[in-house]
mmCIF file of C-alpha atoms in Angstrom:
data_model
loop_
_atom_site.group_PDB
_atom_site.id
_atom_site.type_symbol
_atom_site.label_atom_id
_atom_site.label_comp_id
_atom_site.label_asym_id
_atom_site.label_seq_id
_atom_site.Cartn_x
_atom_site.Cartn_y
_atom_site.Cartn_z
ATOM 1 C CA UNK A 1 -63.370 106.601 -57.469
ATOM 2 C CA UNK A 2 -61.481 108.578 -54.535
ATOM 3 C CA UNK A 3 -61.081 112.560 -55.679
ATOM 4 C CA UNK A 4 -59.338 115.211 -54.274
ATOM 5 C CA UNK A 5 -59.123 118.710 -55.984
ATOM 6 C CA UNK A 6 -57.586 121.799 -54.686
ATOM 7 C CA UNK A 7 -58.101 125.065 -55.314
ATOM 8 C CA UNK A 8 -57.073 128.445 -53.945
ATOM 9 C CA UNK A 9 -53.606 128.424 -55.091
ATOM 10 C CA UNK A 10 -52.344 131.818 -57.094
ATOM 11 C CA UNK A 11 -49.920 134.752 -57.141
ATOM 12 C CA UNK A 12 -49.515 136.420 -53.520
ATOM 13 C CA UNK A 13 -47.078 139.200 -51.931
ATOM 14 C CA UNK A 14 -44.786 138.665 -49.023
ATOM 15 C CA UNK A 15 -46.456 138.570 -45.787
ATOM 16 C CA UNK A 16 -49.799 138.427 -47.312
ATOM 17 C CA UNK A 17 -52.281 135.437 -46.809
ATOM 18 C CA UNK A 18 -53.957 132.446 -48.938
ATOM 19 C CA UNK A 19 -56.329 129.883 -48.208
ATOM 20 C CA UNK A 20 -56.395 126.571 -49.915
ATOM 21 C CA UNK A 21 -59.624 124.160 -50.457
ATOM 22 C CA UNK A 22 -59.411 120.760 -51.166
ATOM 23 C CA UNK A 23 -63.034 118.924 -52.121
ATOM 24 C CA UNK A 24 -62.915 114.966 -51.150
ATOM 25 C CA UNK A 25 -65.134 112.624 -53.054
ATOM 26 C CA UNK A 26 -65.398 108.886 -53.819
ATOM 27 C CA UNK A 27 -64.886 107.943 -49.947
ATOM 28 C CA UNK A 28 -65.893 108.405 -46.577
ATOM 29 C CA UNK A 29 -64.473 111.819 -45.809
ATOM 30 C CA UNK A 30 -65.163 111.843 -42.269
ATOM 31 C CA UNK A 31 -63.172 109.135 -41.072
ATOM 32 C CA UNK A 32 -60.129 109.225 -42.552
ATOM 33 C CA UNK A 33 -57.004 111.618 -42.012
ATOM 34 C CA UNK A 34 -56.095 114.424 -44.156
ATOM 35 C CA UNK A 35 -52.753 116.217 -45.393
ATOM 36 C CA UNK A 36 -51.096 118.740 -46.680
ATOM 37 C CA UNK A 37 -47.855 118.143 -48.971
ATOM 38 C CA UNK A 38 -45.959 120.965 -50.921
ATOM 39 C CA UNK A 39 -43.193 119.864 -53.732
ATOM 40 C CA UNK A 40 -40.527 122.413 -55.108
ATOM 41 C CA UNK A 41 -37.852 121.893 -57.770
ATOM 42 C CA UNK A 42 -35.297 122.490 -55.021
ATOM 43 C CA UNK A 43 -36.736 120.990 -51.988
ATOM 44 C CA UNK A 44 -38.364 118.066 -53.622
ATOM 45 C CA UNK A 45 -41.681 116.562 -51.254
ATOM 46 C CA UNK A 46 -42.165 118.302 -47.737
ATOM 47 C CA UNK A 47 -44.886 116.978 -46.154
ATOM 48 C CA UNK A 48 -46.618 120.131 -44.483
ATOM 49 C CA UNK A 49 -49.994 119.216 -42.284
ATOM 50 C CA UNK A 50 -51.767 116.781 -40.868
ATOM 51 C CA UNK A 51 -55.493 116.057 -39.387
ATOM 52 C CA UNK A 52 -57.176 113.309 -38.176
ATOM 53 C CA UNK A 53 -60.578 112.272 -38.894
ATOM 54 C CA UNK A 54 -62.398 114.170 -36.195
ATOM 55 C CA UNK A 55 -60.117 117.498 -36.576
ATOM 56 C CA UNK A 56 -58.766 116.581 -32.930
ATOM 57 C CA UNK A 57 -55.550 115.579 -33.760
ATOM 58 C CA UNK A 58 -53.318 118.578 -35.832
ATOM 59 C CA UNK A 59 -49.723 118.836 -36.523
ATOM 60 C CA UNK A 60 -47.471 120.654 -39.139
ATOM 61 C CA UNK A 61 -43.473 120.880 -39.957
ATOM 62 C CA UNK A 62 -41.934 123.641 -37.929
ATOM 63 C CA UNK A 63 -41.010 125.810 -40.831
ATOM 64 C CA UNK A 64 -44.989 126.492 -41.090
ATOM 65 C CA UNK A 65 -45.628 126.553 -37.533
ATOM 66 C CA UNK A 66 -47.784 129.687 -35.912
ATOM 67 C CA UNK A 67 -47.801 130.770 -39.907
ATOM 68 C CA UNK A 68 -50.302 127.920 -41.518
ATOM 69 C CA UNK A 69 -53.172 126.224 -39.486
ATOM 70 C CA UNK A 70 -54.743 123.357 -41.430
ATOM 71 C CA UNK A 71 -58.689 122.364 -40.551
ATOM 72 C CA UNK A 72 -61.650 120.154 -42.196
ATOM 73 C CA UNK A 73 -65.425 120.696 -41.975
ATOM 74 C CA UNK A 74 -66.866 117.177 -42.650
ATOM 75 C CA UNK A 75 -70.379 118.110 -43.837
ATOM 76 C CA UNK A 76 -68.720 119.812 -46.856
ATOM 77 C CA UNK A 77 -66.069 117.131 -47.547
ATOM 78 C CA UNK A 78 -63.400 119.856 -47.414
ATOM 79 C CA UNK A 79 -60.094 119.824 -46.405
ATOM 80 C CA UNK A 80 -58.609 123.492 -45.558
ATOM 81 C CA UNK A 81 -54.741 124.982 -45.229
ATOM 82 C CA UNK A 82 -54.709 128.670 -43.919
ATOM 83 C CA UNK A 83 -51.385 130.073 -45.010
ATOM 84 C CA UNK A 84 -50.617 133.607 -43.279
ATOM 85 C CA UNK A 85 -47.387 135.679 -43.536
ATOM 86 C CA UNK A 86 -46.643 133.839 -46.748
ATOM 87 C CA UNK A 87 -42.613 133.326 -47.353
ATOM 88 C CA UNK A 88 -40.572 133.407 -50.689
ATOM 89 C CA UNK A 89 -39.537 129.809 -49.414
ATOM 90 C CA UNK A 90 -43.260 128.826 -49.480
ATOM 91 C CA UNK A 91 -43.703 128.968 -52.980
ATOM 92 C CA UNK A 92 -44.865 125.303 -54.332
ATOM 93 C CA UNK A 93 -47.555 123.178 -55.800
ATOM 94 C CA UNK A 94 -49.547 122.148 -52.243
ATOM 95 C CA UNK A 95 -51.833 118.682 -52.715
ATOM 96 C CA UNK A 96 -53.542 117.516 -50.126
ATOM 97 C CA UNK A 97 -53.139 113.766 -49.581
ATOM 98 C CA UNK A 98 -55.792 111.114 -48.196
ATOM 99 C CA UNK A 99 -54.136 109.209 -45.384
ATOM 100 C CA UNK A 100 -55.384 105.231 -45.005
ATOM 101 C CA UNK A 101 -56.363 105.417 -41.232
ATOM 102 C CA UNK A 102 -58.415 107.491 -38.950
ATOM 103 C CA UNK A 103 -55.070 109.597 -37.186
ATOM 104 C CA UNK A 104 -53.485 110.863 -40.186
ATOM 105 C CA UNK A 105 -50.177 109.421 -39.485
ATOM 106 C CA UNK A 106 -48.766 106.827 -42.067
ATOM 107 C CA UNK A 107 -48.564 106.853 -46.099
ATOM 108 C CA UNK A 108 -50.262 108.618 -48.413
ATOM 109 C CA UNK A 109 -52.821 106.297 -50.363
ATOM 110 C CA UNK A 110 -53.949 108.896 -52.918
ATOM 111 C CA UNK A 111 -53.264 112.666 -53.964
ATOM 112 C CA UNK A 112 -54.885 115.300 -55.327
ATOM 113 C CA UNK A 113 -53.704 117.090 -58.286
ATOM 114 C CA UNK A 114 -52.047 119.966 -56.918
ATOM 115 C CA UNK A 115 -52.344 123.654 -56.822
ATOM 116 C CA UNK A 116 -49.556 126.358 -57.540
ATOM 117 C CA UNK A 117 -48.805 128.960 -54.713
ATOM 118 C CA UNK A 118 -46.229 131.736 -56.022
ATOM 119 C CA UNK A 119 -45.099 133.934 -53.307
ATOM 120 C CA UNK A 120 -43.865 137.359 -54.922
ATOM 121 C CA UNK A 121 -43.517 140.448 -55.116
ATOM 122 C CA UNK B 1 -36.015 114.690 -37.760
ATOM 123 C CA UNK B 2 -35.163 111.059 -39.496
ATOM 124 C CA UNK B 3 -33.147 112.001 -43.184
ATOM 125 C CA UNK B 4 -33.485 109.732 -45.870
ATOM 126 C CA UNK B 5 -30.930 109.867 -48.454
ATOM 127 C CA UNK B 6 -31.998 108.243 -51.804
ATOM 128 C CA UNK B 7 -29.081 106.557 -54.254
ATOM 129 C CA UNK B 8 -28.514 107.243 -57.118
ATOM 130 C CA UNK B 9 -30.043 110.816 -58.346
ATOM 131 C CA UNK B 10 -30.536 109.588 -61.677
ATOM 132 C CA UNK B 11 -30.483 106.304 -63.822
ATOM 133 C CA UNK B 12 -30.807 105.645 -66.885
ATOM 134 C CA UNK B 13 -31.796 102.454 -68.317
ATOM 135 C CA UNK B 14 -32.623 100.412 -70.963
ATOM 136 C CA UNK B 15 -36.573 98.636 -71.397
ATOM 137 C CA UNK B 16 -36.374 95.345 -69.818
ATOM 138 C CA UNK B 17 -33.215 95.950 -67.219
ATOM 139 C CA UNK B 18 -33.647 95.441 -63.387
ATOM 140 C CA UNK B 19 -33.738 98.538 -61.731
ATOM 141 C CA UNK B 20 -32.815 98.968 -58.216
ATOM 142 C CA UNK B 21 -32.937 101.661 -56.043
ATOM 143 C CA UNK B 22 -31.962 102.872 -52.060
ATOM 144 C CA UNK B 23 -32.890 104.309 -49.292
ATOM 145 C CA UNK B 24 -31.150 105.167 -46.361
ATOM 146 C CA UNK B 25 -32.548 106.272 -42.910
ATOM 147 C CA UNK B 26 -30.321 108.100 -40.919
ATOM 148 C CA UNK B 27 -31.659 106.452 -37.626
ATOM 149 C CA UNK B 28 -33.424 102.915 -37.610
ATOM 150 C CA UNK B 29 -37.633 103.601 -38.679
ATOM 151 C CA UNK B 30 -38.306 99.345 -38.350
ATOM 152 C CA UNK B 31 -40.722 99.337 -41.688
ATOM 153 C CA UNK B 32 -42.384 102.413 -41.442
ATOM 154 C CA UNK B 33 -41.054 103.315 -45.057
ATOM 155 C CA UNK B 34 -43.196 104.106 -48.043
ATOM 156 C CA UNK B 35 -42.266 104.430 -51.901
ATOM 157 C CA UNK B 36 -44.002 106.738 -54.337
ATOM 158 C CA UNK B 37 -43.892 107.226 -58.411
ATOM 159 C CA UNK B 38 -44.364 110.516 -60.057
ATOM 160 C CA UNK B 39 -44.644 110.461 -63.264
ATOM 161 C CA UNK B 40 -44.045 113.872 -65.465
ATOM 162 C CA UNK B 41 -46.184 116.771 -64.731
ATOM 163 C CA UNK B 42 -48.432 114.403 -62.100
ATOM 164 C CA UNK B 43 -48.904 114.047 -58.717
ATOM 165 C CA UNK B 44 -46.999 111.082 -56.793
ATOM 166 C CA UNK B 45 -48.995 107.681 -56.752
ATOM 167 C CA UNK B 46 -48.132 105.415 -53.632
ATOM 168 C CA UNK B 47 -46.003 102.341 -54.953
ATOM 169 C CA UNK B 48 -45.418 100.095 -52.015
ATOM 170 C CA UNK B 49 -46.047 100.151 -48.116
ATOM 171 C CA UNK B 50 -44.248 99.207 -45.409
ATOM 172 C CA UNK B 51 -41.100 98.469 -46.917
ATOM 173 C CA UNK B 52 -42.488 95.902 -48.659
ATOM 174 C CA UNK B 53 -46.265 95.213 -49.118
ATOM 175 C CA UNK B 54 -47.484 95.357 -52.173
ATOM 176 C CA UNK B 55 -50.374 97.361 -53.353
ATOM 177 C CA UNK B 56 -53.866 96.350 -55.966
ATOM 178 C CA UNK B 57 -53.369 97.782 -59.659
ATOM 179 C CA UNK B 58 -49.652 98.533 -59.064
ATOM 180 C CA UNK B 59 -47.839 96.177 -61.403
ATOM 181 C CA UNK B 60 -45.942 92.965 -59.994
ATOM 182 C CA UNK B 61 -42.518 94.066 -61.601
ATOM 183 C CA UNK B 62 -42.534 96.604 -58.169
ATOM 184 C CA UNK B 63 -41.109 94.932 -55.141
ATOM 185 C CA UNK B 64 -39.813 96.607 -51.992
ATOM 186 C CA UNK B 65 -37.364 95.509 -49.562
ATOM 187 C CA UNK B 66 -35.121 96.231 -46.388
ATOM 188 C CA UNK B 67 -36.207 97.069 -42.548
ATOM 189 C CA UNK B 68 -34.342 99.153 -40.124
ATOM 190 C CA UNK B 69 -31.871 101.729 -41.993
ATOM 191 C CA UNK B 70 -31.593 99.960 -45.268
ATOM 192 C CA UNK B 71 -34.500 99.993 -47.614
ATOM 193 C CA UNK B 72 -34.436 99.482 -51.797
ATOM 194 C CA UNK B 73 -36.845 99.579 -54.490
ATOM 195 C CA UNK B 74 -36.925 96.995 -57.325
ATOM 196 C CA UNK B 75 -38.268 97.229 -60.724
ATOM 197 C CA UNK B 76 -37.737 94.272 -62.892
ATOM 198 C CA UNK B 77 -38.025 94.550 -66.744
ATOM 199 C CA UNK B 78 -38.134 97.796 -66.628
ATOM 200 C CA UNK B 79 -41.151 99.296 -69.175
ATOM 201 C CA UNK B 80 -41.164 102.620 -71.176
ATOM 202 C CA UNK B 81 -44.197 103.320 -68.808
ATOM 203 C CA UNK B 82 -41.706 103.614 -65.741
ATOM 204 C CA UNK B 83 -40.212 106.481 -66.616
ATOM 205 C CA UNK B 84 -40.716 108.487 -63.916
ATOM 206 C CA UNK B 85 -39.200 109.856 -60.513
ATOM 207 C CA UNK B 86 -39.318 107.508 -57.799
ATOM 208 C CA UNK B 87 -39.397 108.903 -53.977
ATOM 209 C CA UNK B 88 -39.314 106.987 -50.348
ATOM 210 C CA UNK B 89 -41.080 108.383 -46.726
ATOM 211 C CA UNK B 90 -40.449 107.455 -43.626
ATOM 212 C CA UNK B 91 -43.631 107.674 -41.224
ATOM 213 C CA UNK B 92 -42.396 106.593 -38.214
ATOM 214 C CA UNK B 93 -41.887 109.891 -36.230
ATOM 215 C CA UNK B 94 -43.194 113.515 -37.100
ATOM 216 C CA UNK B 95 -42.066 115.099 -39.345
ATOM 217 C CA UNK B 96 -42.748 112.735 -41.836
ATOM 218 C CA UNK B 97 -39.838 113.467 -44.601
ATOM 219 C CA UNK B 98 -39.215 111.917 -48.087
ATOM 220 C CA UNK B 99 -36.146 111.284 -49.855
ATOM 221 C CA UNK B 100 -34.734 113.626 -52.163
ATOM 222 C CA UNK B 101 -36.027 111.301 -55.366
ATOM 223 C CA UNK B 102 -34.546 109.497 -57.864
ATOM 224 C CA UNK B 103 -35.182 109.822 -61.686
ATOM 225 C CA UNK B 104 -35.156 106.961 -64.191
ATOM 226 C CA UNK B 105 -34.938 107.618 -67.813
ATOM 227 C CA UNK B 106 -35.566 105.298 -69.921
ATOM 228 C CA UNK B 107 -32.696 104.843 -72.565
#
């Protein structure tokens, strides 16, 4: 069955930088688009990143933008979220979510299980 | 960026009792709209699609509705299993944005 588990979350200071994983498995990684969604008890879902299949196609929310650059490498059925100069506001549980087509740009068919990012000093 | 503004924040209801929940879009999105169930302490699990397609393994008691603005979520005969917080998306222009959730207790 379809898998996605992230890793890379953790305790990090202000400005500092993180990089998440998420390994795919159970599907065809390659051709489907990729995201990254954060949840926080006050903010509730944002949805963060996207990527289509081929890594042509990237976009993120504008409270991330120039800050977090999101990327793939096929071959290793990885899915990737580069988080620099790391906010107090940034703090949440990230997944990264399958999308059902090739563009990344609809629904969210399945989810991984989350990993914490704590931004702190 | 299109706000969706979910109604009510909370319900609580008995086993067996029709549960219905909305969604409103603060600019038309046709059926680009998307609900989601997250249960405690997992992640969210894609209920319905596109306002109202159904999905394979998701239990018949879910039904979706609405187009435009106006969306709601159904749950008839509500089980102990359904407990849960229930969220809608909108994917019909970037950013895509959820509503704030709604959580359903079960009495």
């Amino acid at each position: 069955q379809i898998q996605l588990v992230e890793s890379g979350g953790g305790v990090v200071q202000p400005g500092r930088s993180l990089r998440l994983s998420c390994a795919a498995s159970g599907f065809s990684f390659g051709n489907f688009g990729m995201h990254w969604v954060r949840q926080t008890p006050g903010k509730g879902l944002e949805w963060v990143a996207l990527i289509s299949y081929d890594g042509t196609k990237k976009d993120n929310v504008d409270s991330v933008k120039g800050r977090f650059s999101i990327s793939r490498d096929n071959s290793k059925n990885t899915l990737y979220l580069q988080m620099n100069s790391l906010r107090a506001e940034d703090t949440a549980v990230y997944y990264c979510a399958k999308d059902p087509y090739g563009s990344g740009g609809d629904y969210f068919d399945h989810w991984g299980q989350g990993t914490l990012v704590t931004v702190s000093s | 960026e299109v706000v969706l503004t979910q109604s009510p924040d909370f319900q609580s209801v008995t086993p067996k009792e029709k549960v219905t929940i909305t969604c409103r879009a603060s600019q038309s999105i046709g059926s680009s709209l998307h609900w989601y169930q997250q249960k405690p302490d997992q992640s969210p699990k894609l209920l319905i699609k596109y306002a109202s397609q159904s999905l394979s393994g998701v239990p018949s008691r879910f039904s979706g509705s609405g187009s435009g603005t106006d969306f709601a979520l159904t749950i008839n005969s509500l089980e102990a299993e359904d407990a849960a917080t229930y969220y809608c998306q909108q994917s019909t222009s970037l950013p895509w944005t959820f509503g704030q959730g709604t959580k359903v207790e079960i009495k």
